[in-house]
Short mmCIF file of N, CA and C in Angstrom, two decimals:
data_model
loop_
_atom_site.label_atom_id
_atom_site.label_comp_id
_atom_site.label_asym_id
_atom_site.label_seq_id
_atom_site.Cartn_x
_atom_site.Cartn_y
_atom_site.Cartn_z
N ASN A 1 0.84 -1.18 0.00
CA ASN A 1 0.00 0.00 0.00
C ASN A 1 0.88 1.24 0.00
N GLU A 2 0.30 2.39 0.15
CA GLU A 2 1.04 3.65 0.09
C GLU A 2 2.06 3.81 1.21
N ASN A 3 1.99 2.97 2.26
CA ASN A 3 2.93 3.06 3.38
C ASN A 3 4.13 2.13 3.22
N ALA A 4 4.18 1.35 2.16
CA ALA A 4 5.27 0.39 1.96
C ALA A 4 6.60 1.13 1.78
N VAL A 5 7.65 0.58 2.37
CA VAL A 5 8.99 1.12 2.23
C VAL A 5 9.59 0.54 0.96
N ILE A 6 10.06 1.42 0.08
CA ILE A 6 10.64 0.99 -1.19
C ILE A 6 12.15 0.89 -1.02
N GLY A 7 12.72 -0.20 -1.52
CA GLY A 7 14.17 -0.32 -1.53
C GLY A 7 14.71 -1.37 -0.59
N ALA A 8 16.02 -1.24 -0.29
CA ALA A 8 16.76 -2.25 0.44
C ALA A 8 16.33 -2.40 1.89
N ALA A 9 15.71 -1.38 2.48
CA ALA A 9 15.26 -1.50 3.87
C ALA A 9 14.13 -2.52 3.97
N GLY A 10 13.28 -2.58 2.97
CA GLY A 10 12.21 -3.56 2.93
C GLY A 10 11.13 -3.33 3.97
N ASN A 11 10.22 -4.27 4.01
CA ASN A 11 9.08 -4.22 4.92
C ASN A 11 9.10 -5.49 5.77
N PRO A 12 9.63 -5.41 7.00
CA PRO A 12 9.76 -6.61 7.83
C PRO A 12 8.42 -7.09 8.39
N ASN A 13 8.27 -8.38 8.39
CA ASN A 13 7.13 -9.04 9.02
C ASN A 13 7.68 -10.10 9.95
N THR A 14 7.19 -10.13 11.18
CA THR A 14 7.63 -11.15 12.13
C THR A 14 6.42 -11.91 12.64
N VAL A 15 6.66 -13.16 13.00
CA VAL A 15 5.59 -13.99 13.54
C VAL A 15 6.18 -14.90 14.62
N GLY A 16 5.42 -15.08 15.66
CA GLY A 16 5.76 -16.01 16.73
C GLY A 16 4.46 -16.60 17.25
N LEU A 17 4.50 -17.82 17.71
CA LEU A 17 3.30 -18.50 18.17
C LEU A 17 3.45 -18.83 19.64
N GLU A 18 2.44 -18.48 20.42
CA GLU A 18 2.40 -18.84 21.84
C GLU A 18 1.31 -19.89 21.98
N PHE A 19 1.62 -20.98 22.71
CA PHE A 19 0.66 -22.08 22.83
C PHE A 19 0.65 -22.62 24.24
N SER A 20 -0.43 -23.31 24.58
CA SER A 20 -0.57 -23.94 25.89
C SER A 20 0.06 -25.31 25.84
N ASN A 21 0.79 -25.66 26.89
CA ASN A 21 1.37 -26.99 27.00
C ASN A 21 0.42 -27.97 27.68
N ASN A 22 -0.75 -27.49 28.08
CA ASN A 22 -1.69 -28.32 28.79
C ASN A 22 -2.92 -28.53 27.91
N PRO A 23 -3.06 -29.71 27.28
CA PRO A 23 -4.19 -29.92 26.37
C PRO A 23 -5.55 -30.02 27.09
N ASN A 24 -5.53 -30.24 28.39
CA ASN A 24 -6.78 -30.38 29.15
C ASN A 24 -7.22 -29.07 29.78
N ASN A 25 -6.50 -28.02 29.56
CA ASN A 25 -6.81 -26.75 30.20
C ASN A 25 -7.34 -25.78 29.16
N GLY A 26 -7.96 -24.71 29.56
CA GLY A 26 -8.52 -23.71 28.65
C GLY A 26 -7.50 -22.71 28.18
N GLY A 27 -6.25 -23.08 28.08
CA GLY A 27 -5.21 -22.17 27.62
C GLY A 27 -4.45 -21.53 28.77
N GLU A 28 -4.88 -21.79 30.01
CA GLU A 28 -4.15 -21.22 31.15
C GLU A 28 -3.02 -22.16 31.54
N GLY A 29 -2.16 -21.61 32.36
CA GLY A 29 -1.08 -22.43 32.91
C GLY A 29 0.18 -22.36 32.09
N ASP A 30 0.82 -23.50 32.01
CA ASP A 30 2.12 -23.61 31.36
C ASP A 30 2.01 -23.29 29.87
N ARG A 31 2.86 -22.37 29.40
CA ARG A 31 2.82 -21.95 27.99
C ARG A 31 4.19 -22.16 27.33
N GLY A 32 4.14 -22.35 26.02
CA GLY A 32 5.36 -22.45 25.23
C GLY A 32 5.33 -21.42 24.11
N LYS A 33 6.49 -21.13 23.55
CA LYS A 33 6.59 -20.18 22.44
C LYS A 33 7.50 -20.75 21.36
N THR A 34 7.14 -20.46 20.12
CA THR A 34 8.02 -20.82 19.02
C THR A 34 9.04 -19.70 18.84
N PRO A 35 10.17 -19.99 18.25
CA PRO A 35 11.11 -18.90 17.93
C PRO A 35 10.46 -17.93 16.95
N GLU A 36 10.75 -16.66 17.09
CA GLU A 36 10.19 -15.66 16.18
C GLU A 36 10.85 -15.79 14.81
N ASP A 37 10.05 -15.71 13.77
CA ASP A 37 10.55 -15.79 12.40
C ASP A 37 10.35 -14.43 11.74
N LYS A 38 11.37 -13.99 10.99
CA LYS A 38 11.31 -12.68 10.34
C LYS A 38 11.43 -12.85 8.84
N VAL A 39 10.52 -12.21 8.12
CA VAL A 39 10.55 -12.19 6.66
C VAL A 39 10.48 -10.73 6.24
N ILE A 40 11.25 -10.36 5.22
CA ILE A 40 11.21 -8.99 4.72
C ILE A 40 10.68 -9.01 3.29
N VAL A 41 9.65 -8.22 3.06
CA VAL A 41 9.07 -8.10 1.73
C VAL A 41 9.67 -6.85 1.08
N PHE A 42 10.26 -7.04 -0.09
CA PHE A 42 10.89 -5.93 -0.80
C PHE A 42 9.99 -5.47 -1.93
N THR A 43 9.97 -4.16 -2.17
CA THR A 43 9.20 -3.60 -3.27
C THR A 43 10.06 -2.55 -3.96
N TYR A 44 9.76 -2.27 -5.22
CA TYR A 44 10.63 -1.44 -6.04
C TYR A 44 9.86 -0.32 -6.72
N LYS A 45 10.60 0.54 -7.39
CA LYS A 45 10.03 1.73 -8.03
C LYS A 45 10.67 1.90 -9.41
N LEU A 46 9.87 2.34 -10.38
CA LEU A 46 10.38 2.67 -11.71
C LEU A 46 10.16 4.16 -11.93
N THR A 47 11.22 4.86 -12.33
CA THR A 47 11.13 6.28 -12.67
C THR A 47 11.42 6.44 -14.15
N VAL A 48 10.51 7.13 -14.85
CA VAL A 48 10.64 7.36 -16.29
C VAL A 48 10.82 8.85 -16.52
N ASN A 49 11.94 9.23 -17.13
CA ASN A 49 12.22 10.63 -17.47
C ASN A 49 11.93 10.82 -18.95
N LYS A 50 10.99 11.70 -19.25
CA LYS A 50 10.61 11.95 -20.65
C LYS A 50 11.50 13.05 -21.22
N VAL A 51 12.25 12.75 -22.29
CA VAL A 51 13.19 13.71 -22.87
C VAL A 51 13.10 13.68 -24.39
N ASP A 52 13.65 14.77 -25.01
CA ASP A 52 13.76 14.79 -26.47
C ASP A 52 15.13 14.28 -26.86
N LYS A 53 15.44 14.32 -28.16
CA LYS A 53 16.73 13.77 -28.64
C LYS A 53 17.94 14.51 -28.10
N ASP A 54 17.74 15.76 -27.61
CA ASP A 54 18.84 16.53 -27.02
C ASP A 54 18.91 16.35 -25.52
N ASN A 55 18.17 15.38 -24.98
CA ASN A 55 18.14 15.06 -23.56
C ASN A 55 17.53 16.18 -22.71
N LYS A 56 16.64 16.97 -23.31
CA LYS A 56 15.95 18.03 -22.57
C LYS A 56 14.56 17.52 -22.18
N PRO A 57 14.06 17.87 -20.99
CA PRO A 57 12.73 17.41 -20.56
C PRO A 57 11.67 17.73 -21.59
N LEU A 58 10.76 16.77 -21.81
CA LEU A 58 9.72 16.89 -22.82
C LEU A 58 8.36 16.72 -22.15
N THR A 59 7.51 17.72 -22.33
CA THR A 59 6.18 17.69 -21.70
C THR A 59 5.12 17.12 -22.63
N GLY A 60 3.98 16.76 -22.05
CA GLY A 60 2.84 16.33 -22.84
C GLY A 60 2.71 14.83 -23.03
N ALA A 61 3.48 14.05 -22.28
CA ALA A 61 3.40 12.60 -22.42
C ALA A 61 2.68 12.01 -21.21
N GLU A 62 2.17 10.80 -21.41
CA GLU A 62 1.60 10.02 -20.32
C GLU A 62 1.98 8.57 -20.54
N PHE A 63 2.15 7.84 -19.45
CA PHE A 63 2.55 6.44 -19.51
C PHE A 63 1.63 5.58 -18.65
N SER A 64 1.52 4.32 -19.03
CA SER A 64 0.88 3.30 -18.21
C SER A 64 1.87 2.15 -18.11
N LEU A 65 1.84 1.47 -16.97
CA LEU A 65 2.71 0.32 -16.75
C LEU A 65 1.83 -0.90 -16.52
N PHE A 66 2.15 -1.99 -17.21
CA PHE A 66 1.40 -3.22 -17.08
C PHE A 66 2.34 -4.33 -16.64
N LYS A 67 1.83 -5.26 -15.85
CA LYS A 67 2.59 -6.45 -15.46
C LYS A 67 2.01 -7.65 -16.19
N LYS A 68 2.88 -8.50 -16.72
CA LYS A 68 2.44 -9.72 -17.37
C LYS A 68 2.12 -10.75 -16.28
N VAL A 69 0.89 -11.23 -16.28
CA VAL A 69 0.45 -12.23 -15.31
C VAL A 69 -0.22 -13.37 -16.04
N LYS A 70 -0.26 -14.55 -15.41
CA LYS A 70 -0.95 -15.70 -16.00
C LYS A 70 -2.31 -15.83 -15.36
N VAL A 71 -3.33 -15.86 -16.21
CA VAL A 71 -4.70 -16.05 -15.78
C VAL A 71 -5.25 -17.26 -16.53
N ASP A 72 -5.61 -18.31 -15.80
CA ASP A 72 -6.11 -19.55 -16.41
C ASP A 72 -5.14 -20.08 -17.46
N GLY A 73 -3.85 -20.01 -17.18
CA GLY A 73 -2.84 -20.54 -18.08
C GLY A 73 -2.47 -19.65 -19.25
N LYS A 74 -3.15 -18.50 -19.38
CA LYS A 74 -2.85 -17.58 -20.48
C LYS A 74 -2.20 -16.32 -19.92
N GLU A 75 -1.23 -15.80 -20.67
CA GLU A 75 -0.55 -14.58 -20.24
C GLU A 75 -1.38 -13.35 -20.60
N GLU A 76 -1.60 -12.48 -19.62
CA GLU A 76 -2.36 -11.26 -19.82
C GLU A 76 -1.59 -10.08 -19.24
N LEU A 77 -1.94 -8.88 -19.72
CA LEU A 77 -1.38 -7.66 -19.16
C LEU A 77 -2.35 -7.11 -18.14
N GLN A 78 -1.82 -6.77 -16.96
CA GLN A 78 -2.62 -6.22 -15.88
C GLN A 78 -2.07 -4.85 -15.53
N LEU A 79 -2.93 -3.81 -15.54
CA LEU A 79 -2.50 -2.46 -15.24
C LEU A 79 -1.93 -2.41 -13.83
N VAL A 80 -0.72 -1.87 -13.68
CA VAL A 80 -0.08 -1.78 -12.38
C VAL A 80 -0.59 -0.57 -11.63
N GLU A 81 -0.53 0.57 -12.25
CA GLU A 81 -0.88 1.80 -11.56
C GLU A 81 -1.02 2.90 -12.59
N VAL A 82 -1.94 3.80 -12.37
CA VAL A 82 -2.06 4.96 -13.23
C VAL A 82 -0.82 5.80 -13.02
N LYS A 83 -0.33 6.45 -14.07
CA LYS A 83 0.90 7.22 -13.96
C LYS A 83 0.82 8.28 -12.88
N LYS A 84 1.95 8.47 -12.22
CA LYS A 84 2.06 9.53 -11.23
C LYS A 84 3.16 10.47 -11.71
N ILE A 85 2.90 11.76 -11.70
CA ILE A 85 3.94 12.71 -12.07
C ILE A 85 4.74 13.00 -10.82
N LEU A 86 6.03 12.72 -10.87
CA LEU A 86 6.88 12.89 -9.71
C LEU A 86 7.60 14.23 -9.69
N SER A 87 7.64 14.90 -10.85
CA SER A 87 8.41 16.14 -10.90
C SER A 87 7.73 17.21 -10.06
N THR A 88 8.55 18.11 -9.53
CA THR A 88 8.01 19.19 -8.71
C THR A 88 7.52 20.34 -9.56
N ASN A 89 7.87 20.35 -10.84
CA ASN A 89 7.37 21.41 -11.72
C ASN A 89 6.03 20.99 -12.31
N ALA A 90 5.33 21.92 -12.86
CA ALA A 90 4.00 21.66 -13.42
C ALA A 90 4.06 21.03 -14.80
N GLU A 91 5.27 20.89 -15.35
CA GLU A 91 5.42 20.41 -16.71
C GLU A 91 5.14 18.91 -16.86
N GLY A 92 5.38 18.14 -15.81
CA GLY A 92 5.14 16.71 -15.88
C GLY A 92 6.06 15.98 -16.82
N THR A 93 7.34 15.94 -16.50
CA THR A 93 8.31 15.27 -17.36
C THR A 93 8.90 14.03 -16.69
N VAL A 94 8.57 13.78 -15.42
CA VAL A 94 9.08 12.63 -14.69
C VAL A 94 7.89 11.84 -14.16
N PHE A 95 7.89 10.54 -14.43
CA PHE A 95 6.77 9.67 -14.06
C PHE A 95 7.29 8.56 -13.17
N GLY A 96 6.49 8.15 -12.20
CA GLY A 96 6.92 7.09 -11.29
C GLY A 96 5.85 6.04 -11.06
N PHE A 97 6.30 4.81 -10.92
CA PHE A 97 5.42 3.68 -10.62
C PHE A 97 6.02 2.97 -9.41
N THR A 98 5.25 2.86 -8.34
CA THR A 98 5.77 2.27 -7.11
C THR A 98 5.05 0.97 -6.80
N GLY A 99 5.61 0.22 -5.85
CA GLY A 99 5.00 -1.03 -5.41
C GLY A 99 5.24 -2.18 -6.36
N LEU A 100 6.34 -2.13 -7.12
CA LEU A 100 6.63 -3.19 -8.10
C LEU A 100 7.31 -4.37 -7.43
N ASP A 101 7.09 -5.55 -8.00
CA ASP A 101 7.67 -6.79 -7.52
C ASP A 101 8.47 -7.40 -8.67
N ASP A 102 9.11 -8.54 -8.40
CA ASP A 102 9.77 -9.27 -9.49
C ASP A 102 8.72 -9.59 -10.56
N GLY A 103 9.14 -9.57 -11.80
CA GLY A 103 8.23 -9.95 -12.88
C GLY A 103 8.52 -9.22 -14.16
N THR A 104 7.72 -9.51 -15.18
CA THR A 104 7.87 -8.89 -16.49
C THR A 104 6.82 -7.81 -16.64
N TYR A 105 7.26 -6.63 -17.11
CA TYR A 105 6.41 -5.46 -17.22
C TYR A 105 6.45 -4.90 -18.64
N VAL A 106 5.40 -4.16 -19.00
CA VAL A 106 5.33 -3.47 -20.28
C VAL A 106 5.03 -2.01 -19.99
N LEU A 107 5.93 -1.12 -20.47
CA LEU A 107 5.74 0.32 -20.34
C LEU A 107 5.14 0.81 -21.65
N ARG A 108 3.98 1.48 -21.54
CA ARG A 108 3.26 1.93 -22.73
C ARG A 108 3.09 3.45 -22.67
N GLU A 109 3.48 4.12 -23.75
CA GLU A 109 3.24 5.56 -23.85
C GLU A 109 1.80 5.74 -24.32
N THR A 110 0.94 6.25 -23.43
CA THR A 110 -0.47 6.37 -23.74
C THR A 110 -0.83 7.73 -24.32
N LYS A 111 0.05 8.69 -24.17
CA LYS A 111 -0.13 10.01 -24.79
C LYS A 111 1.25 10.50 -25.22
N THR A 112 1.35 10.90 -26.48
CA THR A 112 2.62 11.35 -27.04
C THR A 112 2.57 12.87 -27.22
N PRO A 113 3.68 13.57 -26.90
CA PRO A 113 3.69 15.02 -27.13
C PRO A 113 3.42 15.36 -28.59
N ASP A 114 2.70 16.45 -28.82
CA ASP A 114 2.37 16.89 -30.18
C ASP A 114 3.64 17.07 -31.01
N GLY A 115 3.61 16.55 -32.24
CA GLY A 115 4.74 16.70 -33.16
C GLY A 115 5.82 15.65 -32.98
N TYR A 116 5.63 14.68 -32.08
CA TYR A 116 6.64 13.64 -31.82
C TYR A 116 6.08 12.27 -32.16
N ASN A 117 6.98 11.32 -32.41
CA ASN A 117 6.60 9.94 -32.68
C ASN A 117 6.42 9.18 -31.37
N SER A 118 5.42 8.32 -31.32
CA SER A 118 5.22 7.46 -30.16
C SER A 118 6.27 6.37 -30.15
N ILE A 119 6.61 5.91 -28.95
CA ILE A 119 7.52 4.77 -28.85
C ILE A 119 6.69 3.50 -28.85
N GLU A 120 7.32 2.40 -29.23
CA GLU A 120 6.66 1.10 -29.13
C GLU A 120 6.62 0.69 -27.67
N ASP A 121 5.72 -0.23 -27.33
CA ASP A 121 5.68 -0.76 -25.98
C ASP A 121 7.06 -1.32 -25.63
N GLN A 122 7.51 -1.05 -24.41
CA GLN A 122 8.82 -1.49 -23.95
C GLN A 122 8.65 -2.57 -22.89
N THR A 123 9.23 -3.73 -23.13
CA THR A 123 9.11 -4.87 -22.21
C THR A 123 10.42 -5.04 -21.45
N PHE A 124 10.30 -5.24 -20.13
CA PHE A 124 11.48 -5.47 -19.30
C PHE A 124 11.11 -6.36 -18.12
N THR A 125 12.12 -6.97 -17.52
CA THR A 125 11.91 -7.87 -16.38
C THR A 125 12.69 -7.37 -15.18
N ILE A 126 12.01 -7.28 -14.05
CA ILE A 126 12.66 -6.91 -12.79
C ILE A 126 12.97 -8.20 -12.05
N SER A 127 14.25 -8.34 -11.65
CA SER A 127 14.69 -9.51 -10.88
C SER A 127 15.45 -9.01 -9.66
N ALA A 128 15.20 -9.64 -8.53
CA ALA A 128 15.88 -9.27 -7.30
C ALA A 128 16.37 -10.52 -6.59
N LYS A 129 17.46 -10.37 -5.85
CA LYS A 129 17.99 -11.46 -5.04
C LYS A 129 18.15 -10.94 -3.62
N HIS A 130 17.89 -11.81 -2.67
CA HIS A 130 18.05 -11.44 -1.27
C HIS A 130 18.42 -12.69 -0.48
N ASP A 131 18.91 -12.48 0.75
CA ASP A 131 19.28 -13.59 1.63
C ASP A 131 18.00 -14.28 2.09
N GLU A 132 17.76 -15.46 1.57
CA GLU A 132 16.52 -16.16 1.93
C GLU A 132 16.61 -16.89 3.25
N ASN A 133 17.81 -17.30 3.66
CA ASN A 133 17.96 -18.10 4.87
C ASN A 133 18.51 -17.30 6.04
N SER A 134 18.70 -16.02 5.88
CA SER A 134 19.24 -15.18 6.94
C SER A 134 18.17 -14.85 7.97
N ASP A 135 18.62 -14.63 9.22
CA ASP A 135 17.69 -14.17 10.26
C ASP A 135 17.28 -12.73 10.02
N ASP A 136 18.09 -12.00 9.27
CA ASP A 136 17.79 -10.60 8.93
C ASP A 136 18.03 -10.43 7.43
N PRO A 137 17.07 -10.85 6.60
CA PRO A 137 17.28 -10.84 5.14
C PRO A 137 17.62 -9.46 4.59
N LYS A 138 18.53 -9.43 3.63
CA LYS A 138 18.94 -8.19 2.97
C LYS A 138 18.79 -8.34 1.47
N LEU A 139 18.46 -7.24 0.81
CA LEU A 139 18.41 -7.20 -0.65
C LEU A 139 19.85 -7.18 -1.16
N THR A 140 20.23 -8.15 -1.99
CA THR A 140 21.61 -8.23 -2.45
C THR A 140 21.80 -7.84 -3.91
N ALA A 141 20.74 -7.94 -4.71
CA ALA A 141 20.87 -7.58 -6.14
C ALA A 141 19.50 -7.20 -6.70
N LEU A 142 19.52 -6.23 -7.60
CA LEU A 142 18.31 -5.79 -8.30
C LEU A 142 18.70 -5.50 -9.73
N THR A 143 17.99 -6.12 -10.69
CA THR A 143 18.30 -5.89 -12.09
C THR A 143 17.03 -5.60 -12.87
N GLY A 144 17.19 -4.87 -13.94
CA GLY A 144 16.11 -4.60 -14.88
C GLY A 144 16.58 -5.02 -16.25
N ASP A 145 16.18 -6.20 -16.67
CA ASP A 145 16.61 -6.75 -17.95
C ASP A 145 15.63 -6.34 -19.04
N VAL A 146 16.11 -5.55 -19.99
CA VAL A 146 15.28 -5.03 -21.07
C VAL A 146 15.26 -6.03 -22.21
N ALA A 147 14.09 -6.23 -22.81
CA ALA A 147 13.95 -7.15 -23.94
C ALA A 147 14.82 -6.66 -25.10
N SER A 148 15.27 -7.58 -25.92
CA SER A 148 16.12 -7.22 -27.05
C SER A 148 15.40 -6.25 -27.98
N GLY A 149 16.16 -5.32 -28.56
CA GLY A 149 15.62 -4.35 -29.49
C GLY A 149 14.90 -3.19 -28.83
N SER A 150 14.95 -3.13 -27.51
CA SER A 150 14.24 -2.10 -26.77
C SER A 150 15.03 -0.79 -26.78
N ILE A 151 14.30 0.34 -26.67
CA ILE A 151 14.98 1.63 -26.70
C ILE A 151 15.25 2.18 -25.30
N ILE A 152 14.75 1.50 -24.25
CA ILE A 152 15.02 2.00 -22.91
C ILE A 152 16.24 1.29 -22.33
N ASN A 153 16.91 1.95 -21.41
CA ASN A 153 18.07 1.41 -20.73
C ASN A 153 17.87 1.66 -19.24
N LEU A 154 17.66 0.60 -18.48
CA LEU A 154 17.32 0.75 -17.07
C LEU A 154 18.58 0.86 -16.21
N GLY A 155 18.66 1.95 -15.45
CA GLY A 155 19.70 2.11 -14.45
C GLY A 155 19.13 1.65 -13.12
N VAL A 156 19.97 1.09 -12.25
CA VAL A 156 19.50 0.53 -10.99
C VAL A 156 20.22 1.20 -9.83
N MET A 157 19.43 1.61 -8.83
CA MET A 157 19.97 2.09 -7.56
C MET A 157 19.49 1.11 -6.50
N LEU A 158 20.37 0.16 -6.11
CA LEU A 158 20.01 -0.95 -5.24
C LEU A 158 19.45 -0.46 -3.90
N GLU A 159 20.14 0.44 -3.24
CA GLU A 159 19.74 0.88 -1.90
C GLU A 159 18.35 1.52 -1.91
N LYS A 160 18.05 2.27 -2.97
CA LYS A 160 16.73 2.92 -3.09
C LYS A 160 15.68 1.98 -3.67
N GLY A 161 16.11 0.85 -4.22
CA GLY A 161 15.18 -0.07 -4.87
C GLY A 161 14.55 0.55 -6.09
N GLU A 162 15.32 1.35 -6.80
CA GLU A 162 14.77 2.12 -7.91
C GLU A 162 15.44 1.76 -9.22
N LEU A 163 14.61 1.61 -10.24
CA LEU A 163 15.07 1.47 -11.62
C LEU A 163 14.64 2.73 -12.33
N SER A 164 15.49 3.26 -13.19
CA SER A 164 15.12 4.49 -13.90
C SER A 164 15.59 4.41 -15.35
N THR A 165 14.89 5.19 -16.19
CA THR A 165 15.23 5.23 -17.60
C THR A 165 14.80 6.55 -18.20
N ASP A 166 15.49 6.94 -19.25
CA ASP A 166 15.06 8.07 -20.08
C ASP A 166 14.30 7.50 -21.26
N VAL A 167 13.16 8.10 -21.60
CA VAL A 167 12.41 7.71 -22.79
C VAL A 167 12.49 8.88 -23.75
N VAL A 168 13.11 8.64 -24.90
CA VAL A 168 13.36 9.68 -25.88
C VAL A 168 12.32 9.62 -26.99
N ASN A 169 11.72 10.76 -27.30
CA ASN A 169 10.83 10.87 -28.45
C ASN A 169 11.53 11.70 -29.52
N ASN A 170 11.35 11.30 -30.77
CA ASN A 170 11.90 12.04 -31.89
C ASN A 170 10.79 12.78 -32.61
N LYS A 171 11.14 13.94 -33.16
CA LYS A 171 10.16 14.75 -33.92
C LYS A 171 9.89 14.08 -35.25
N GLY A 172 8.74 14.46 -35.82
CA GLY A 172 8.40 13.96 -37.14
C GLY A 172 7.14 13.14 -37.09
N SER A 173 6.90 12.44 -38.19
CA SER A 173 5.75 11.56 -38.26
C SER A 173 6.21 10.23 -38.83
N VAL A 174 5.49 9.19 -38.45
CA VAL A 174 5.82 7.86 -38.93
C VAL A 174 4.96 7.56 -40.15
N LEU A 175 5.61 7.11 -41.21
CA LEU A 175 4.88 6.77 -42.43
C LEU A 175 4.09 5.49 -42.23
N PRO A 176 2.94 5.36 -42.88
CA PRO A 176 2.16 4.12 -42.73
C PRO A 176 2.91 2.95 -43.35
N SER A 177 2.63 1.76 -42.84
CA SER A 177 3.29 0.55 -43.33
C SER A 177 2.77 0.21 -44.71
#
């Protein structure tokens, strides 16, 4: 949810069980406890910077992010989150998607700035590694593997749990096939 910690700090969950050692009693008396177990759930963020060919911020774009999921054995796209503009200016050139997990995603430009060409859907996979058997699990690796032929290049900031990319639009129009 909106309170989740993004990045290497993660979201710790602990569980311990207290039980009665007396099966004939109503739970009173002698008690036992299991050792406490700790699991950390990690979540990530994607930041998309919209720029032109000269690497200058470009306004007027909108993005949607979809996760590939299997439903009844068939692969479908499921909307992750409506775009959020992260920039502090009113221009809206930086977009963010939070609460991401491992998996394959599709970034779709749903609105293209006037006079520019739309980009094709961009497919990438987020993979993370962490200490699974540790008493205090840590995030050890985070990667964003872009599908071949893709125009985005994902940079990773492990500690922040953030993947980021610039999406470049070129001026002109695309001729029909």
